[in-house]
CSV table of C-alpha atoms in Angstrom, one decimal:
chain,number,residue,atom,x,y,z
A,1,LEU,CA,-6.9,-27.2,33.9
A,2,ILE,CA,-9.2,-25.2,31.0
A,3,LEU,CA,-9.7,-22.3,33.1
A,4,PHE,CA,-5.8,-21.7,33.7
A,5,ILE,CA,-5.4,-22.1,29.6
A,6,ILE,CA,-7.8,-19.6,28.8
A,7,PHE,CA,-6.9,-17.5,31.0
A,8,ILE,CA,-2.9,-17.8,29.6
A,9,PHE,CA,-4.2,-17.3,26.4
A,10,ILE,CA,-6.3,-13.9,27.4
A,11,PHE,CA,-3.2,-12.8,28.8
A,12,ILE,CA,-1.0,-13.2,26.1
A,13,THR,CA,-2.8,-12.1,23.1
A,14,GLY,CA,-4.3,-9.0,25.3
A,15,ASN,CA,-0.8,-7.9,25.8
A,16,HIS,CA,0.2,-8.3,22.3
A,17,ASN,CA,-1.1,-5.4,21.1
A,18,LYS,CA,0.2,-3.4,24.6
A,19,ASN,CA,3.7,-3.7,23.1
A,20,ILE,CA,3.5,-1.7,20.0
A,21,SER,CA,6.1,1.0,20.4
A,22,VAL,CA,7.4,1.3,16.3
A,23,VAL,CA,5.5,0.3,13.1
A,24,SER,CA,6.7,-2.9,12.2
A,25,ASP,CA,5.0,-4.2,15.4
A,26,LEU,CA,2.0,-3.2,13.6
A,27,ALA,CA,2.7,-5.4,10.7
A,28,TYR,CA,-0.2,-8.1,9.1
A,29,ASN,CA,2.7,-10.7,8.9
A,30,ARG,CA,3.6,-10.4,13.0
A,31,GLY,CA,0.2,-11.6,13.5
A,32,ASN,CA,-0.8,-8.6,15.5
A,33,SER,CA,-5.0,-7.5,15.6
A,34,GLU,CA,-4.0,-3.8,14.5
A,35,ASN,CA,-2.3,-3.0,11.6
A,36,GLU,CA,-3.4,0.7,10.7
A,37,VAL,CA,-1.5,3.4,11.3
A,38,TYR,CA,-2.7,7.0,10.8
A,39,ILE,CA,-0.5,9.8,8.8
A,40,TYR,CA,-0.7,13.5,8.5
A,41,GLU,CA,-1.7,13.7,4.8
A,42,ASN,CA,-2.9,17.0,3.0
A,43,GLY,CA,-3.7,18.4,6.4
A,44,SER,CA,-5.8,15.9,8.0
A,45,TYR,CA,-4.8,12.1,9.4
A,46,VAL,CA,-5.2,9.3,7.2
A,47,PRO,CA,-5.3,5.7,7.9
A,48,TYR,CA,-2.8,3.3,6.1
A,49,ILE,CA,-2.4,-0.7,6.4
A,50,VAL,CA,1.0,-1.8,7.7
A,51,ILE,CA,0.9,-4.6,5.3
A,52,THR,CA,4.3,-6.2,6.1
A,53,ASP,CA,8.1,-5.5,8.0
A,54,ASP,CA,9.8,-6.8,5.6
A,55,TYR,CA,9.6,-5.4,2.1
A,56,ALA,CA,13.2,-5.0,1.1
A,57,GLY,CA,14.0,-4.8,4.1
A,58,ASN,CA,11.7,-2.1,5.6
A,59,THR,CA,8.0,-1.7,6.3
A,60,LEU,CA,5.5,-1.5,3.9
A,61,LEU,CA,2.4,1.0,4.0
A,62,LEU,CA,-0.4,1.0,1.6
A,63,ARG,CA,-3.2,3.6,1.8
A,64,LYS,CA,-6.3,1.7,3.4
A,65,GLU,CA,-8.7,4.0,0.5
A,66,ALA,CA,-7.8,4.5,-2.7
A,67,LEU,CA,-7.2,8.7,-3.5
A,68,PRO,CA,-10.3,10.7,-3.7
A,69,GLN,CA,-9.5,11.4,-7.2
A,70,ASN,CA,-8.9,8.9,-10.1
A,71,TYR,CA,-5.7,9.1,-12.3
A,72,ARG,CA,-4.4,7.5,-15.2
A,73,ILE,CA,-0.9,5.4,-16.0
A,74,ASN,CA,-0.2,7.0,-19.0
A,75,SER,CA,-1.8,8.7,-22.2
A,76,TYR,CA,-1.2,6.0,-24.0
A,77,ASP,CA,1.9,3.2,-23.2
A,78,SER,CA,1.7,0.8,-20.1
A,79,TYR,CA,5.2,1.1,-19.0
A,80,TYR,CA,5.3,2.3,-15.3
A,81,PRO,CA,8.3,3.7,-15.3
A,82,ASP,CA,8.4,7.8,-15.3
A,83,SER,CA,4.7,7.5,-16.3
A,84,ASP,CA,2.4,10.3,-15.4
A,85,LEU,CA,0.8,8.4,-12.3
A,86,ASP,CA,4.8,7.7,-11.3
A,87,ARG,CA,5.5,11.2,-11.5
A,88,TYR,CA,2.6,12.2,-9.8
A,89,LEU,CA,3.3,10.0,-6.9
A,90,ASN,CA,6.5,11.2,-6.5
A,91,SER,CA,6.0,15.0,-6.9
A,92,VAL,CA,2.5,15.9,-6.0
A,93,PHE,CA,1.8,13.1,-3.6
A,94,LEU,CA,5.0,12.9,-1.9
A,95,SER,CA,4.7,16.6,-1.0
A,96,SER,CA,1.4,15.9,0.9
A,97,LEU,CA,3.3,14.0,3.4
A,98,GLU,CA,5.0,16.9,4.4
A,99,ASN,CA,5.8,15.6,7.9
A,100,ILE,CA,7.4,12.4,7.2
A,101,LYS,CA,8.5,12.9,3.3
A,102,SER,CA,12.3,13.3,4.3
A,103,ASP,CA,11.8,9.5,6.5
A,104,ILE,CA,10.1,7.2,3.1
A,105,VAL,CA,12.7,5.2,2.1
A,106,GLU,CA,13.8,5.1,-1.6
A,107,THR,CA,12.3,1.4,-2.4
A,108,GLU,CA,14.1,-0.9,-5.3
A,109,ILE,CA,10.9,-2.1,-7.0
A,110,GLU,CA,10.2,-4.7,-9.7
A,111,VAL,CA,8.8,-3.6,-12.8
A,112,THR,CA,8.2,-5.2,-16.0
A,113,ALA,CA,10.5,-4.0,-18.8
A,114,LYS,CA,9.5,-1.9,-21.8
A,115,ASP,CA,11.1,-4.5,-24.0
A,116,SER,CA,8.4,-7.2,-22.8
A,117,ILE,CA,5.3,-5.1,-23.5
A,118,GLY,CA,3.4,-6.0,-26.7
A,119,ILE,CA,5.2,-9.3,-27.0
A,120,SER,CA,3.7,-11.2,-23.9
A,121,GLY,CA,7.4,-10.9,-22.5
A,122,GLU,CA,8.4,-11.7,-18.6
A,123,GLU,CA,11.3,-9.8,-18.5
A,124,THR,CA,11.8,-7.1,-15.5
A,125,GLU,CA,14.1,-4.7,-14.4
A,126,LYS,CA,14.4,-2.9,-10.8
A,127,ILE,CA,13.9,0.7,-10.3
A,128,SER,CA,14.0,2.6,-7.0
A,129,ARG,CA,10.9,5.0,-5.9
A,130,GLN,CA,9.9,6.3,-2.7
A,131,ILE,CA,6.1,6.2,-3.5
A,132,PHE,CA,4.6,3.8,-5.8
A,133,ILE,CA,1.6,1.4,-6.4
A,134,LEU,CA,1.6,-2.4,-5.8
A,135,SER,CA,2.1,-5.2,-8.7
A,136,GLY,CA,-0.4,-8.1,-9.5
A,137,ASN,CA,1.8,-10.4,-8.3
A,138,GLU,CA,2.4,-8.7,-5.3
A,139,MET,CA,-1.5,-8.6,-4.9
A,140,CYS,CA,-1.3,-12.8,-5.1
A,141,CYS,CA,-2.8,-12.5,-8.7
A,142,SER,CA,-1.2,-14.0,-11.7
A,143,SER,CA,-2.0,-14.0,-16.0
A,144,GLU,CA,0.1,-15.9,-18.6
A,145,ASN,CA,0.4,-12.3,-19.7
A,146,MET,CA,2.0,-10.7,-16.9
A,147,ALA,CA,5.4,-11.0,-15.7
A,148,GLU,CA,6.4,-11.6,-12.3
A,149,GLU,CA,6.9,-8.0,-10.4
A,150,GLY,CA,8.0,-8.8,-6.7
A,151,MET,CA,7.1,-11.3,-4.3
A,152,PRO,CA,3.4,-12.2,-3.5
A,153,LEU,CA,2.1,-10.6,0.0
A,154,ASN,CA,0.7,-12.5,2.2
A,155,TYR,CA,-1.8,-10.1,3.3
A,156,PHE,CA,-3.7,-10.3,0.1
A,157,LYS,CA,-4.0,-14.2,-0.1
A,158,SER,CA,-7.5,-13.2,1.5
A,159,ILE,CA,-9.6,-12.1,-1.6
A,160,SER,CA,-11.4,-9.7,0.3
A,161,ASN,CA,-8.4,-7.9,1.3
A,162,ARG,CA,-8.1,-6.8,-2.2
A,163,GLU,CA,-11.1,-4.7,-2.1
A,164,THR,CA,-10.1,-1.0,-2.6
A,165,LEU,CA,-13.0,1.7,-1.6
A,166,GLN,CA,-12.9,5.5,-2.5
A,167,ASN,CA,-15.3,7.4,-0.6
A,168,GLY,CA,-16.9,4.9,1.0
A,169,LYS,CA,-17.8,2.8,-2.5
A,170,LYS,CA,-16.3,-0.1,-3.9
A,171,VAL,CA,-13.7,0.7,-7.3
A,172,SER,CA,-11.3,-0.4,-9.5
A,173,CYS,CA,-7.8,0.3,-8.8
A,174,TRP,CA,-4.6,0.7,-10.5
A,175,LEU,CA,-1.6,-2.3,-10.4
A,176,ARG,CA,1.6,-1.5,-12.0
A,177,THR,CA,1.6,-4.4,-14.0
A,178,PRO,CA,1.1,-4.0,-17.8
A,179,ASN,CA,-0.9,-6.9,-20.0
A,180,THR,CA,2.2,-7.7,-21.6
A,181,PHE,CA,-0.1,-9.3,-24.8
A,182,TYR,CA,-1.0,-5.4,-25.5
A,183,VAL,CA,1.1,-2.2,-25.8
A,184,SER,CA,-1.5,-0.2,-23.8
A,185,CYS,CA,-3.1,-1.7,-21.0
A,186,SER,CA,-2.5,-2.2,-17.3
A,187,TYR,CA,-4.2,-4.6,-15.2
A,188,VAL,CA,-6.6,-3.2,-12.3
A,189,ILE,CA,-8.1,-4.8,-9.1
A,190,GLY,CA,-11.8,-4.6,-10.0
A,191,ASP,CA,-14.9,-3.8,-7.9
A,192,ASN,CA,-15.1,-7.5,-7.3
A,193,ASN,CA,-11.6,-7.9,-6.0
A,194,LYS,CA,-10.6,-9.5,-8.9
A,195,MET,CA,-7.2,-8.5,-11.3
A,196,GLY,CA,-8.3,-7.7,-15.0
A,197,PHE,CA,-7.1,-5.0,-17.4
A,198,THR,CA,-7.9,-1.7,-19.0
A,199,ASN,CA,-5.9,0.9,-21.2
A,200,ALA,CA,-3.6,2.6,-19.4
A,201,SER,CA,-5.3,6.0,-20.6
A,202,ASP,CA,-8.5,5.0,-18.6
A,203,PHE,CA,-8.7,6.9,-15.1
A,204,ASN,CA,-8.9,4.3,-12.5
A,205,ALA,CA,-8.9,4.7,-8.5
A,206,VAL,CA,-4.9,4.7,-6.5
A,207,ARG,CA,-3.7,3.3,-3.6
A,208,PRO,CA,0.0,4.8,-3.1
A,209,ALA,CA,2.5,2.6,-1.1
A,210,PHE,CA,5.8,3.4,0.6
A,211,CYS,CA,8.3,2.0,3.0
A,212,ILE,CA,9.6,3.4,5.9
A,213,SER,CA,12.2,1.9,8.6
A,214,GLY,CA,10.6,-1.0,10.9
A,215,SER,CA,12.2,1.4,14.0
A,216,TYR,CA,10.0,4.3,13.3
A,217,PRO,CA,8.4,5.1,16.6
A,218,VAL,CA,4.6,4.8,16.8
A,219,LYS,CA,2.2,5.9,19.3
A,220,LYS,CA,-1.3,6.4,20.6
A,221,SER,CA,-3.6,9.6,19.6
A,222,SER,CA,-7.1,11.0,19.7
A,223,PHE,CA,-6.3,13.4,17.2
A,224,GLU,CA,-9.5,14.5,15.5
A,225,SER,CA,-11.8,11.7,16.4
A,226,ALA,CA,-15.1,12.6,17.5
A,227,SER,CA,-15.2,9.8,20.0
A,228,GLY,CA,-11.8,10.6,21.5
A,229,GLU,CA,-10.9,6.8,20.4
A,230,LYS,CA,-7.4,6.7,20.4
A,231,ARG,CA,-5.5,5.2,17.3
A,232,TYR,CA,-1.9,4.7,16.3
A,233,VAL,CA,-0.1,7.7,14.7
A,234,LEU,CA,3.2,8.0,12.8
A,235,LYS,CA,4.0,11.1,13.6
A,236,GLU,CA,2.2,14.7,14.8
A,237,PRO,CA,1.6,17.3,12.5
A,238,ARG,CA,4.8,19.7,13.0
A,239,SER,CA,2.2,22.3,14.3
A,240,GLU,CA,1.8,20.3,17.6
A,241,GLN,CA,5.2,19.1,17.8
């Protein structure tokens, strides 16, 4: 009986990953052991984590590692909408995703209202963006000087999943959440995987996030893997289609 149960378990779990055909199948909340999809970005394949298949009804992808360069939120104030970083992500960075940018969903995200900043306010507002960064609340963090932007994401209940790597090293990474006690401070996930804050004009790592339809097809490809190991990709570069 025990051997039969083990066989059934291996059969079910072993076949779970074989049924992956669309990007939502890779979502962390689906309980799959594989949660990465590679996306053609700026001329090479880059891994993204499939966080959930239900972020405003679509599938949320988060860059596994931070962008190679650091960026600031703004030259002074911490209000995220139309900040230097917000504009960069939705122009220059968006253009680097040439093969899929037309398929990236304009997503409604919750941000701290400008009137809440500097008074420890809790008011939020909604904006629509193709590319964005995650909030403190979505990272399952909290503070008395932080408005609740969005809903906590189960993936980040594990503190180790908050780690940010940039060029292989642990770094501090921006959140879109201001510290509302101040006018010019925003929160980061530090290199200790805990939330802290710093000046919005400081330069920190950035992990872009975006949503696509959960029905977007994926397939296994060896692309540039030296070992020939196949990984899931979202779409081949146009030159290979």
